[in-house]
Amino acid sequence: MDVFMQAAIDEAKKGLAEGGIPIGSVMVINRRIVGSGHNKRVQDGDPVMHAEIDCLRSAGRVGRYKDAVLYSTLMPCYLCAGAVVQFGIKKVIVGESKNFEGARAFMEAHGVEVVDLDLPECKDMMAEFIQKNPALWFEDIGKL
């Protein structure tokens, strides 16, 4: 397991332990984690506090993002994909996209390399969460 994806998975588990949605993210520049976060929509009562947004906030102002790699346990949604494109992040590595297709085509259309690792741990964690919390999940993805 890639240490950076493992860090994103650890973030997702933190979110789950806090009563939130198990999605985690880390940003890496020059093989060093510069930001990390997890979905905090439930914990903070903030509809836009997705894992990738929390991660970007954690990283703060890094200046140039073209050398950054964003790791996420789940394929980013359009909100988070928009942030990736806006800041010029050129590579996104995701744990899975089976439970949520996300905005892969949007990112790729804007020159972002997207790598889907299709990890059983990520798929199983999300599938179990969705099964136990369907209303919360559909709220998160705007499909209530």
Short mmCIF file of N, CA, C and O in Angstrom, two decimals:
data_model
loop_
_atom_site.label_atom_id
_atom_site.label_comp_id
_atom_site.label_asym_id
_atom_site.label_seq_id
_atom_site.Cartn_x
_atom_site.Cartn_y
_atom_site.Cartn_z
N MET A 1 0.86 -1.19 0.00
CA MET A 1 0.00 0.00 0.00
C MET A 1 0.89 1.24 0.00
O MET A 1 1.81 1.36 0.80
N ASP A 2 0.60 2.13 -0.89
CA ASP A 2 1.28 3.42 -0.96
C ASP A 2 1.08 4.16 0.36
O ASP A 2 -0.03 4.24 0.87
N VAL A 3 2.15 4.71 0.95
CA VAL A 3 2.04 5.39 2.25
C VAL A 3 1.11 6.59 2.18
O VAL A 3 0.45 6.92 3.17
N PHE A 4 1.03 7.24 1.04
CA PHE A 4 0.17 8.41 0.92
C PHE A 4 -1.30 8.01 0.85
O PHE A 4 -2.15 8.66 1.47
N MET A 5 -1.61 6.95 0.12
CA MET A 5 -3.00 6.47 0.11
C MET A 5 -3.36 5.94 1.50
O MET A 5 -4.48 6.14 1.96
N GLN A 6 -2.42 5.31 2.18
CA GLN A 6 -2.71 4.84 3.53
C GLN A 6 -3.03 6.02 4.45
O GLN A 6 -3.92 5.93 5.29
N ALA A 7 -2.34 7.13 4.27
CA ALA A 7 -2.62 8.33 5.07
C ALA A 7 -4.04 8.84 4.77
O ALA A 7 -4.75 9.28 5.68
N ALA A 8 -4.45 8.78 3.51
CA ALA A 8 -5.81 9.20 3.14
C ALA A 8 -6.84 8.25 3.77
O ALA A 8 -7.87 8.69 4.29
N ILE A 9 -6.55 6.97 3.75
CA ILE A 9 -7.45 5.99 4.38
C ILE A 9 -7.54 6.25 5.88
O ILE A 9 -8.63 6.19 6.46
N ASP A 10 -6.42 6.56 6.50
CA ASP A 10 -6.43 6.88 7.94
C ASP A 10 -7.30 8.10 8.21
O ASP A 10 -8.02 8.15 9.22
N GLU A 11 -7.26 9.09 7.32
CA GLU A 11 -8.12 10.27 7.46
C GLU A 11 -9.59 9.88 7.34
O GLU A 11 -10.44 10.37 8.09
N ALA A 12 -9.90 9.00 6.39
CA ALA A 12 -11.28 8.54 6.22
C ALA A 12 -11.77 7.85 7.49
O ALA A 12 -12.91 8.08 7.93
N LYS A 13 -10.93 7.05 8.08
CA LYS A 13 -11.29 6.35 9.31
C LYS A 13 -11.49 7.33 10.47
O LYS A 13 -12.37 7.12 11.31
N LYS A 14 -10.72 8.40 10.49
CA LYS A 14 -10.93 9.45 11.51
C LYS A 14 -12.33 10.04 11.37
O LYS A 14 -13.04 10.24 12.35
N GLY A 15 -12.69 10.37 10.14
CA GLY A 15 -14.01 10.93 9.88
C GLY A 15 -15.12 9.99 10.32
O GLY A 15 -16.09 10.41 10.94
N LEU A 16 -14.97 8.72 10.02
CA LEU A 16 -15.96 7.72 10.42
C LEU A 16 -16.06 7.64 11.94
O LEU A 16 -17.16 7.62 12.50
N ALA A 17 -14.91 7.64 12.62
CA ALA A 17 -14.89 7.57 14.08
C ALA A 17 -15.55 8.79 14.72
O ALA A 17 -16.08 8.71 15.82
N GLU A 18 -15.54 9.92 14.01
CA GLU A 18 -16.17 11.15 14.50
C GLU A 18 -17.67 11.20 14.18
O GLU A 18 -18.33 12.20 14.47
N GLY A 19 -18.18 10.17 13.53
CA GLY A 19 -19.59 10.15 13.15
C GLY A 19 -19.86 10.73 11.79
O GLY A 19 -21.02 11.01 11.44
N GLY A 20 -18.81 10.92 11.01
CA GLY A 20 -18.95 11.52 9.68
C GLY A 20 -18.84 10.50 8.57
O GLY A 20 -18.87 9.29 8.79
N ILE A 21 -18.69 11.02 7.38
CA ILE A 21 -18.61 10.21 6.16
C ILE A 21 -17.15 9.82 5.92
O ILE A 21 -16.28 10.69 5.93
N PRO A 22 -16.87 8.53 5.71
CA PRO A 22 -15.49 8.07 5.63
C PRO A 22 -14.81 8.33 4.29
O PRO A 22 -14.62 7.43 3.47
N ILE A 23 -14.44 9.58 4.08
CA ILE A 23 -13.67 9.95 2.90
C ILE A 23 -12.48 10.76 3.39
O ILE A 23 -12.65 11.69 4.18
N GLY A 24 -11.28 10.37 2.96
CA GLY A 24 -10.07 11.07 3.39
C GLY A 24 -9.23 11.50 2.21
O GLY A 24 -9.35 10.95 1.11
N SER A 25 -8.36 12.48 2.46
CA SER A 25 -7.54 13.04 1.39
C SER A 25 -6.22 13.56 1.95
O SER A 25 -6.17 14.04 3.08
N VAL A 26 -5.18 13.45 1.16
CA VAL A 26 -3.90 14.09 1.48
C VAL A 26 -3.33 14.72 0.21
O VAL A 26 -3.59 14.25 -0.90
N MET A 27 -2.58 15.81 0.39
CA MET A 27 -1.89 16.44 -0.72
C MET A 27 -0.40 16.26 -0.51
O MET A 27 0.12 16.50 0.59
N VAL A 28 0.27 15.86 -1.58
CA VAL A 28 1.69 15.55 -1.53
C VAL A 28 2.43 16.44 -2.53
O VAL A 28 2.02 16.58 -3.68
N ILE A 29 3.51 17.04 -2.06
CA ILE A 29 4.41 17.80 -2.93
C ILE A 29 5.82 17.33 -2.60
O ILE A 29 6.22 17.29 -1.43
N ASN A 30 6.56 16.96 -3.64
CA ASN A 30 7.94 16.47 -3.46
C ASN A 30 8.02 15.31 -2.46
O ASN A 30 8.87 15.28 -1.58
N ARG A 31 7.07 14.36 -2.61
CA ARG A 31 7.02 13.15 -1.79
C ARG A 31 6.87 13.44 -0.30
O ARG A 31 7.30 12.67 0.55
N ARG A 32 6.21 14.59 0.02
CA ARG A 32 5.96 14.96 1.41
C ARG A 32 4.51 15.42 1.54
O ARG A 32 4.02 16.19 0.72
N ILE A 33 3.83 14.93 2.57
CA ILE A 33 2.45 15.35 2.81
C ILE A 33 2.45 16.79 3.31
O ILE A 33 3.10 17.10 4.32
N VAL A 34 1.74 17.65 2.59
CA VAL A 34 1.67 19.07 2.98
C VAL A 34 0.29 19.44 3.51
O VAL A 34 0.11 20.53 4.05
N GLY A 35 -0.67 18.54 3.34
CA GLY A 35 -2.02 18.78 3.84
C GLY A 35 -2.78 17.48 3.92
O GLY A 35 -2.51 16.55 3.17
N SER A 36 -3.70 17.43 4.87
CA SER A 36 -4.54 16.24 5.01
C SER A 36 -5.90 16.67 5.52
O SER A 36 -6.04 17.72 6.15
N GLY A 37 -6.90 15.85 5.25
CA GLY A 37 -8.23 16.17 5.72
C GLY A 37 -9.20 15.04 5.49
O GLY A 37 -8.87 14.06 4.83
N HIS A 38 -10.38 15.21 6.06
CA HIS A 38 -11.44 14.24 5.84
C HIS A 38 -12.78 14.96 5.78
O HIS A 38 -12.87 16.12 6.16
N ASN A 39 -13.76 14.27 5.25
CA ASN A 39 -15.08 14.85 5.11
C ASN A 39 -15.60 15.23 6.50
O ASN A 39 -15.64 14.39 7.39
N LYS A 40 -15.97 16.49 6.67
CA LYS A 40 -16.45 17.00 7.97
C LYS A 40 -17.82 17.67 7.83
O LYS A 40 -18.19 18.50 8.66
N ARG A 41 -18.57 17.30 6.82
CA ARG A 41 -19.88 17.90 6.61
C ARG A 41 -20.77 17.72 7.84
O ARG A 41 -21.45 18.64 8.25
N VAL A 42 -20.77 16.51 8.40
CA VAL A 42 -21.60 16.21 9.56
C VAL A 42 -21.03 16.90 10.80
O VAL A 42 -21.74 17.60 11.52
N GLN A 43 -19.74 16.71 11.03
CA GLN A 43 -19.11 17.22 12.24
C GLN A 43 -19.18 18.75 12.34
O GLN A 43 -19.42 19.29 13.41
N ASP A 44 -18.95 19.43 11.23
CA ASP A 44 -18.93 20.90 11.23
C ASP A 44 -20.26 21.52 10.80
O ASP A 44 -20.40 22.74 10.84
N GLY A 45 -21.20 20.70 10.33
CA GLY A 45 -22.46 21.25 9.82
C GLY A 45 -22.22 22.13 8.61
O GLY A 45 -22.94 23.09 8.37
N ASP A 46 -21.20 21.80 7.82
CA ASP A 46 -20.76 22.62 6.70
C ASP A 46 -20.92 21.82 5.41
O ASP A 46 -20.22 20.83 5.20
N PRO A 47 -21.83 22.22 4.53
CA PRO A 47 -22.11 21.42 3.34
C PRO A 47 -20.95 21.31 2.35
O PRO A 47 -20.97 20.43 1.49
N VAL A 48 -19.96 22.17 2.42
CA VAL A 48 -18.85 22.10 1.47
C VAL A 48 -17.56 21.56 2.10
O VAL A 48 -16.52 21.56 1.43
N MET A 49 -17.62 21.06 3.31
CA MET A 49 -16.40 20.57 3.95
C MET A 49 -16.14 19.11 3.56
O MET A 49 -16.11 18.20 4.37
N HIS A 50 -15.93 18.92 2.27
CA HIS A 50 -15.56 17.62 1.74
C HIS A 50 -14.09 17.34 2.08
O HIS A 50 -13.33 18.26 2.42
N ALA A 51 -13.67 16.10 1.97
CA ALA A 51 -12.31 15.71 2.36
C ALA A 51 -11.25 16.51 1.60
O ALA A 51 -10.28 16.98 2.19
N GLU A 52 -11.44 16.65 0.29
CA GLU A 52 -10.44 17.35 -0.51
C GLU A 52 -10.37 18.83 -0.16
O GLU A 52 -9.29 19.43 -0.15
N ILE A 53 -11.51 19.42 0.15
CA ILE A 53 -11.54 20.84 0.55
C ILE A 53 -10.85 21.00 1.91
O ILE A 53 -10.06 21.93 2.10
N ASP A 54 -11.14 20.10 2.84
CA ASP A 54 -10.47 20.12 4.15
C ASP A 54 -8.96 19.96 3.98
O ASP A 54 -8.17 20.64 4.64
N CYS A 55 -8.56 19.10 3.07
CA CYS A 55 -7.15 18.88 2.79
C CYS A 55 -6.49 20.15 2.24
O CYS A 55 -5.40 20.54 2.69
N LEU A 56 -7.14 20.80 1.29
CA LEU A 56 -6.60 22.04 0.74
C LEU A 56 -6.47 23.11 1.82
O LEU A 56 -5.47 23.84 1.87
N ARG A 57 -7.47 23.21 2.68
CA ARG A 57 -7.40 24.18 3.78
C ARG A 57 -6.24 23.85 4.70
O ARG A 57 -5.54 24.75 5.17
N SER A 58 -6.06 22.59 4.99
CA SER A 58 -4.97 22.15 5.86
C SER A 58 -3.61 22.50 5.25
O SER A 58 -2.69 22.91 5.97
N ALA A 59 -3.50 22.35 3.94
CA ALA A 59 -2.23 22.66 3.27
C ALA A 59 -1.94 24.16 3.29
O ALA A 59 -0.78 24.57 3.32
N GLY A 60 -2.99 24.95 3.28
CA GLY A 60 -2.79 26.40 3.26
C GLY A 60 -2.30 26.86 1.89
O GLY A 60 -2.38 26.14 0.91
N ARG A 61 -1.75 28.03 1.88
CA ARG A 61 -1.25 28.59 0.62
C ARG A 61 0.10 27.97 0.29
O ARG A 61 1.08 28.26 0.96
N VAL A 62 0.13 27.15 -0.75
CA VAL A 62 1.40 26.53 -1.14
C VAL A 62 1.99 27.21 -2.37
O VAL A 62 3.06 26.83 -2.83
N GLY A 63 1.31 28.21 -2.87
CA GLY A 63 1.83 28.92 -4.04
C GLY A 63 1.43 28.22 -5.32
O GLY A 63 0.35 28.44 -5.84
N ARG A 64 2.28 27.36 -5.80
CA ARG A 64 2.03 26.63 -7.05
C ARG A 64 1.61 25.20 -6.73
O ARG A 64 2.26 24.53 -5.93
N TYR A 65 0.59 24.75 -7.41
CA TYR A 65 0.05 23.41 -7.16
C TYR A 65 0.39 22.43 -8.28
O TYR A 65 0.03 21.27 -8.21
N LYS A 66 1.10 22.89 -9.32
CA LYS A 66 1.31 22.02 -10.48
C LYS A 66 2.12 20.78 -10.14
O LYS A 66 2.03 19.77 -10.84
N ASP A 67 2.91 20.81 -9.08
CA ASP A 67 3.68 19.63 -8.67
C ASP A 67 2.99 18.83 -7.58
O ASP A 67 3.53 17.84 -7.09
N ALA A 68 1.79 19.25 -7.19
CA ALA A 68 1.05 18.55 -6.13
C ALA A 68 0.34 17.33 -6.69
O ALA A 68 -0.10 17.31 -7.84
N VAL A 69 0.23 16.31 -5.85
CA VAL A 69 -0.57 15.13 -6.15
C VAL A 69 -1.61 15.05 -5.04
O VAL A 69 -1.27 15.09 -3.85
N LEU A 70 -2.87 14.96 -5.43
CA LEU A 70 -3.94 14.85 -4.45
C LEU A 70 -4.39 13.40 -4.39
O LEU A 70 -4.70 12.79 -5.42
N TYR A 71 -4.39 12.85 -3.19
CA TYR A 71 -4.88 11.50 -2.94
C TYR A 71 -6.24 11.61 -2.27
O TYR A 71 -6.42 12.43 -1.38
N SER A 72 -7.17 10.76 -2.71
CA SER A 72 -8.49 10.73 -2.09
C SER A 72 -8.98 9.29 -2.07
O SER A 72 -8.74 8.54 -3.02
N THR A 73 -9.66 8.92 -1.01
CA THR A 73 -10.15 7.55 -0.92
C THR A 73 -11.30 7.28 -1.88
O THR A 73 -11.59 6.13 -2.19
N LEU A 74 -11.96 8.33 -2.36
CA LEU A 74 -13.10 8.21 -3.27
C LEU A 74 -12.94 9.21 -4.41
O LEU A 74 -12.40 10.31 -4.20
N MET A 75 -13.42 8.85 -5.59
CA MET A 75 -13.33 9.75 -6.73
C MET A 75 -13.96 11.10 -6.36
O MET A 75 -15.09 11.14 -5.87
N PRO A 76 -13.24 12.20 -6.57
CA PRO A 76 -13.78 13.51 -6.22
C PRO A 76 -15.07 13.85 -6.97
O PRO A 76 -15.25 13.49 -8.13
N CYS A 77 -15.94 14.57 -6.26
CA CYS A 77 -17.18 15.09 -6.85
C CYS A 77 -16.84 16.33 -7.69
O CYS A 77 -15.69 16.75 -7.75
N TYR A 78 -17.85 16.93 -8.27
CA TYR A 78 -17.61 18.13 -9.09
C TYR A 78 -17.10 19.31 -8.27
O TYR A 78 -16.28 20.09 -8.76
N LEU A 79 -17.56 19.45 -7.04
CA LEU A 79 -17.06 20.53 -6.18
C LEU A 79 -15.55 20.39 -6.00
O LEU A 79 -14.80 21.35 -6.23
N CYS A 80 -15.11 19.22 -5.62
CA CYS A 80 -13.69 18.99 -5.34
C CYS A 80 -12.87 18.95 -6.63
O CYS A 80 -11.74 19.44 -6.67
N ALA A 81 -13.45 18.38 -7.68
CA ALA A 81 -12.78 18.38 -8.98
C ALA A 81 -12.58 19.81 -9.48
O ALA A 81 -11.55 20.13 -10.08
N GLY A 82 -13.56 20.67 -9.21
CA GLY A 82 -13.42 22.08 -9.58
C GLY A 82 -12.26 22.73 -8.87
O GLY A 82 -11.52 23.52 -9.47
N ALA A 83 -12.07 22.40 -7.60
CA ALA A 83 -10.93 22.94 -6.85
C ALA A 83 -9.61 22.42 -7.44
O ALA A 83 -8.65 23.17 -7.57
N VAL A 84 -9.58 21.14 -7.81
CA VAL A 84 -8.38 20.55 -8.43
C VAL A 84 -8.04 21.32 -9.69
O VAL A 84 -6.89 21.75 -9.89
N VAL A 85 -9.02 21.54 -10.55
CA VAL A 85 -8.79 22.25 -11.81
C VAL A 85 -8.43 23.71 -11.54
O VAL A 85 -7.48 24.25 -12.13
N GLN A 86 -9.16 24.36 -10.64
CA GLN A 86 -8.91 25.77 -10.33
C GLN A 86 -7.47 26.03 -9.88
O GLN A 86 -6.84 27.00 -10.30
N PHE A 87 -6.95 25.14 -9.04
CA PHE A 87 -5.61 25.35 -8.50
C PHE A 87 -4.50 24.73 -9.35
O PHE A 87 -3.33 24.89 -9.04
N GLY A 88 -4.87 24.05 -10.41
CA GLY A 88 -3.86 23.52 -11.33
C GLY A 88 -3.18 22.26 -10.84
O GLY A 88 -2.04 21.96 -11.25
N ILE A 89 -3.84 21.49 -9.99
CA ILE A 89 -3.30 20.20 -9.56
C ILE A 89 -3.35 19.27 -10.76
O ILE A 89 -4.39 19.14 -11.41
N LYS A 90 -2.26 18.63 -11.09
CA LYS A 90 -2.17 17.88 -12.33
C LYS A 90 -2.37 16.37 -12.17
O LYS A 90 -2.50 15.66 -13.16
N LYS A 91 -2.38 15.88 -10.91
CA LYS A 91 -2.55 14.44 -10.72
C LYS A 91 -3.39 14.16 -9.49
O LYS A 91 -3.15 14.73 -8.42
N VAL A 92 -4.37 13.27 -9.65
CA VAL A 92 -5.24 12.85 -8.56
C VAL A 92 -5.21 11.31 -8.52
O VAL A 92 -5.44 10.67 -9.55
N ILE A 93 -4.94 10.77 -7.35
CA ILE A 93 -4.93 9.32 -7.17
C ILE A 93 -6.05 8.97 -6.20
O ILE A 93 -6.11 9.53 -5.10
N VAL A 94 -6.94 8.08 -6.65
CA VAL A 94 -8.11 7.74 -5.83
C VAL A 94 -8.11 6.27 -5.44
O VAL A 94 -7.61 5.42 -6.17
N GLY A 95 -8.73 6.02 -4.29
CA GLY A 95 -8.84 4.65 -3.80
C GLY A 95 -9.88 3.85 -4.55
O GLY A 95 -9.71 2.65 -4.76
N GLU A 96 -10.98 4.51 -4.95
CA GLU A 96 -12.03 3.78 -5.66
C GLU A 96 -13.05 4.73 -6.29
O GLU A 96 -13.18 5.87 -5.88
N SER A 97 -13.77 4.18 -7.27
CA SER A 97 -14.85 4.93 -7.91
C SER A 97 -16.07 4.06 -8.16
O SER A 97 -16.96 4.45 -8.91
N LYS A 98 -16.12 2.90 -7.55
CA LYS A 98 -17.27 1.99 -7.75
C LYS A 98 -18.51 2.52 -7.02
O LYS A 98 -19.61 2.46 -7.54
N ASN A 99 -18.32 3.03 -5.79
CA ASN A 99 -19.45 3.52 -5.01
C ASN A 99 -19.90 4.91 -5.43
O ASN A 99 -21.02 5.31 -5.15
N PHE A 100 -19.01 5.63 -6.11
CA PHE A 100 -19.33 6.99 -6.58
C PHE A 100 -18.44 7.29 -7.77
O PHE A 100 -17.22 7.35 -7.64
N GLU A 101 -19.06 7.50 -8.91
CA GLU A 101 -18.32 7.73 -10.15
C GLU A 101 -17.58 9.06 -10.15
O GLU A 101 -16.50 9.21 -10.73
N GLY A 102 -18.16 10.06 -9.49
CA GLY A 102 -17.50 11.36 -9.37
C GLY A 102 -17.31 12.09 -10.68
O GLY A 102 -18.04 11.88 -11.64
N ALA A 103 -16.30 12.93 -10.70
CA ALA A 103 -16.08 13.84 -11.82
C ALA A 103 -14.77 13.55 -12.56
O ALA A 103 -14.05 14.45 -12.96
N ARG A 104 -14.49 12.28 -12.75
CA ARG A 104 -13.25 11.89 -13.44
C ARG A 104 -13.15 12.53 -14.83
O ARG A 104 -12.13 13.11 -15.17
N ALA A 105 -14.20 12.39 -15.63
CA ALA A 105 -14.16 12.91 -17.00
C ALA A 105 -13.92 14.42 -17.01
O ALA A 105 -13.18 14.93 -17.86
N PHE A 106 -14.53 15.12 -16.07
CA PHE A 106 -14.33 16.57 -15.96
C PHE A 106 -12.86 16.89 -15.71
O PHE A 106 -12.28 17.76 -16.37
N MET A 107 -12.25 16.19 -14.74
CA MET A 107 -10.84 16.46 -14.43
C MET A 107 -9.96 16.12 -15.62
O MET A 107 -9.08 16.92 -16.00
N GLU A 108 -10.19 14.97 -16.24
CA GLU A 108 -9.36 14.57 -17.38
C GLU A 108 -9.53 15.54 -18.55
O GLU A 108 -8.55 15.85 -19.24
N ALA A 109 -10.73 16.06 -18.74
CA ALA A 109 -10.97 17.03 -19.81
C ALA A 109 -10.19 18.33 -19.58
O ALA A 109 -9.96 19.08 -20.52
N HIS A 110 -9.80 18.54 -18.33
CA HIS A 110 -9.02 19.74 -17.98
C HIS A 110 -7.55 19.40 -17.73
O HIS A 110 -6.84 20.15 -17.05
N GLY A 111 -7.07 18.30 -18.26
CA GLY A 111 -5.66 17.97 -18.22
C GLY A 111 -5.15 17.32 -16.95
O GLY A 111 -3.94 17.24 -16.74
N VAL A 112 -6.05 16.86 -16.10
CA VAL A 112 -5.64 16.20 -14.85
C VAL A 112 -5.50 14.71 -15.11
O VAL A 112 -6.40 14.07 -15.68
N GLU A 113 -4.38 14.14 -14.69
CA GLU A 113 -4.20 12.70 -14.75
C GLU A 113 -4.91 12.10 -13.54
O GLU A 113 -4.64 12.49 -12.40
N VAL A 114 -5.81 11.16 -13.78
CA VAL A 114 -6.56 10.51 -12.70
C VAL A 114 -6.20 9.04 -12.68
O VAL A 114 -6.33 8.35 -13.70
N VAL A 115 -5.76 8.56 -11.52
CA VAL A 115 -5.40 7.16 -11.34
C VAL A 115 -6.35 6.56 -10.32
O VAL A 115 -6.42 7.02 -9.18
N ASP A 116 -7.10 5.55 -10.73
CA ASP A 116 -8.04 4.86 -9.84
C ASP A 116 -7.40 3.54 -9.42
O ASP A 116 -7.22 2.64 -10.24
N LEU A 117 -7.06 3.42 -8.14
CA LEU A 117 -6.40 2.22 -7.62
C LEU A 117 -7.36 1.07 -7.38
O LEU A 117 -6.92 -0.06 -7.20
N ASP A 118 -8.67 1.34 -7.35
CA ASP A 118 -9.69 0.30 -7.18
C ASP A 118 -9.37 -0.59 -5.96
O ASP A 118 -9.34 -1.81 -6.06
N LEU A 119 -9.16 0.04 -4.82
CA LEU A 119 -8.74 -0.68 -3.60
C LEU A 119 -9.92 -1.28 -2.86
O LEU A 119 -10.87 -0.56 -2.52
N PRO A 120 -9.87 -2.57 -2.57
CA PRO A 120 -10.95 -3.21 -1.82
C PRO A 120 -11.23 -2.54 -0.48
O PRO A 120 -12.40 -2.39 -0.09
N GLU A 121 -10.21 -2.10 0.23
CA GLU A 121 -10.43 -1.45 1.53
C GLU A 121 -11.28 -0.19 1.39
O GLU A 121 -12.20 0.04 2.18
N CYS A 122 -11.00 0.61 0.39
CA CYS A 122 -11.78 1.83 0.16
C CYS A 122 -13.20 1.49 -0.29
O CYS A 122 -14.17 2.09 0.20
N LYS A 123 -13.33 0.54 -1.22
CA LYS A 123 -14.66 0.15 -1.69
C LYS A 123 -15.51 -0.40 -0.56
O LYS A 123 -16.68 -0.02 -0.42
N ASP A 124 -14.93 -1.27 0.24
CA ASP A 124 -15.68 -1.90 1.33
C ASP A 124 -16.10 -0.89 2.39
O ASP A 124 -17.22 -0.94 2.89
N MET A 125 -15.18 0.03 2.73
CA MET A 125 -15.50 1.04 3.74
C MET A 125 -16.68 1.90 3.30
O MET A 125 -17.61 2.16 4.07
N MET A 126 -16.66 2.36 2.04
CA MET A 126 -17.75 3.20 1.55
C MET A 126 -19.04 2.41 1.40
O MET A 126 -20.12 2.90 1.75
N ALA A 127 -18.96 1.20 0.87
CA ALA A 127 -20.16 0.39 0.66
C ALA A 127 -20.86 0.12 1.99
O ALA A 127 -22.09 0.23 2.09
N GLU A 128 -20.09 -0.19 3.01
CA GLU A 128 -20.66 -0.45 4.33
C GLU A 128 -21.31 0.82 4.89
O GLU A 128 -22.41 0.79 5.45
N PHE A 129 -20.62 1.95 4.73
CA PHE A 129 -21.18 3.22 5.20
C PHE A 129 -22.48 3.54 4.49
O PHE A 129 -23.47 3.92 5.11
N ILE A 130 -22.50 3.41 3.18
CA ILE A 130 -23.70 3.73 2.39
C ILE A 130 -24.85 2.83 2.79
O ILE A 130 -26.00 3.28 2.94
N GLN A 131 -24.56 1.56 3.00
CA GLN A 131 -25.61 0.61 3.40
C GLN A 131 -26.21 0.99 4.75
O GLN A 131 -27.42 0.93 4.93
N LYS A 132 -25.38 1.43 5.68
CA LYS A 132 -25.84 1.77 7.03
C LYS A 132 -26.42 3.18 7.12
O LYS A 132 -27.20 3.46 8.04
N ASN A 133 -26.04 4.06 6.23
CA ASN A 133 -26.41 5.48 6.31
C ASN A 133 -26.86 6.03 4.96
O ASN A 133 -26.32 7.04 4.49
N PRO A 134 -27.85 5.43 4.31
CA PRO A 134 -28.21 5.88 2.96
C PRO A 134 -28.67 7.34 2.90
O PRO A 134 -28.29 8.06 1.97
N ALA A 135 -29.44 7.80 3.86
CA ALA A 135 -29.92 9.19 3.82
C ALA A 135 -28.76 10.17 3.92
O ALA A 135 -28.71 11.17 3.18
N LEU A 136 -27.83 9.90 4.80
CA LEU A 136 -26.66 10.78 4.96
C LEU A 136 -25.81 10.77 3.70
O LEU A 136 -25.34 11.82 3.24
N TRP A 137 -25.62 9.62 3.11
CA TRP A 137 -24.84 9.52 1.87
C TRP A 137 -25.51 10.29 0.74
O TRP A 137 -24.87 11.08 0.05
N PHE A 138 -26.82 10.10 0.56
CA PHE A 138 -27.50 10.80 -0.53
C PHE A 138 -27.53 12.30 -0.30
O PHE A 138 -27.49 13.09 -1.24
N GLU A 139 -27.55 12.73 0.97
CA GLU A 139 -27.42 14.16 1.27
C GLU A 139 -26.04 14.64 0.83
O GLU A 139 -25.90 15.70 0.22
N ASP A 140 -25.01 13.86 1.12
CA ASP A 140 -23.64 14.25 0.81
C ASP A 140 -23.43 14.44 -0.68
O ASP A 140 -22.73 15.36 -1.10
N ILE A 141 -24.04 13.58 -1.49
CA ILE A 141 -23.83 13.67 -2.93
C ILE A 141 -24.93 14.47 -3.63
O ILE A 141 -24.98 14.53 -4.85
N GLY A 142 -25.81 15.10 -2.84
CA GLY A 142 -26.83 15.97 -3.40
C GLY A 142 -27.95 15.24 -4.11
O GLY A 142 -28.55 15.76 -5.05
N LYS A 143 -28.27 14.03 -3.66
CA LYS A 143 -29.30 13.23 -4.33
C LYS A 143 -30.45 12.91 -3.41
O LYS A 143 -31.13 11.92 -3.58
N LEU A 144 -30.68 13.72 -2.37
CA LEU A 144 -31.79 13.47 -1.45
C LEU A 144 -33.13 13.67 -2.11
O LEU A 144 -33.32 14.48 -2.95
#
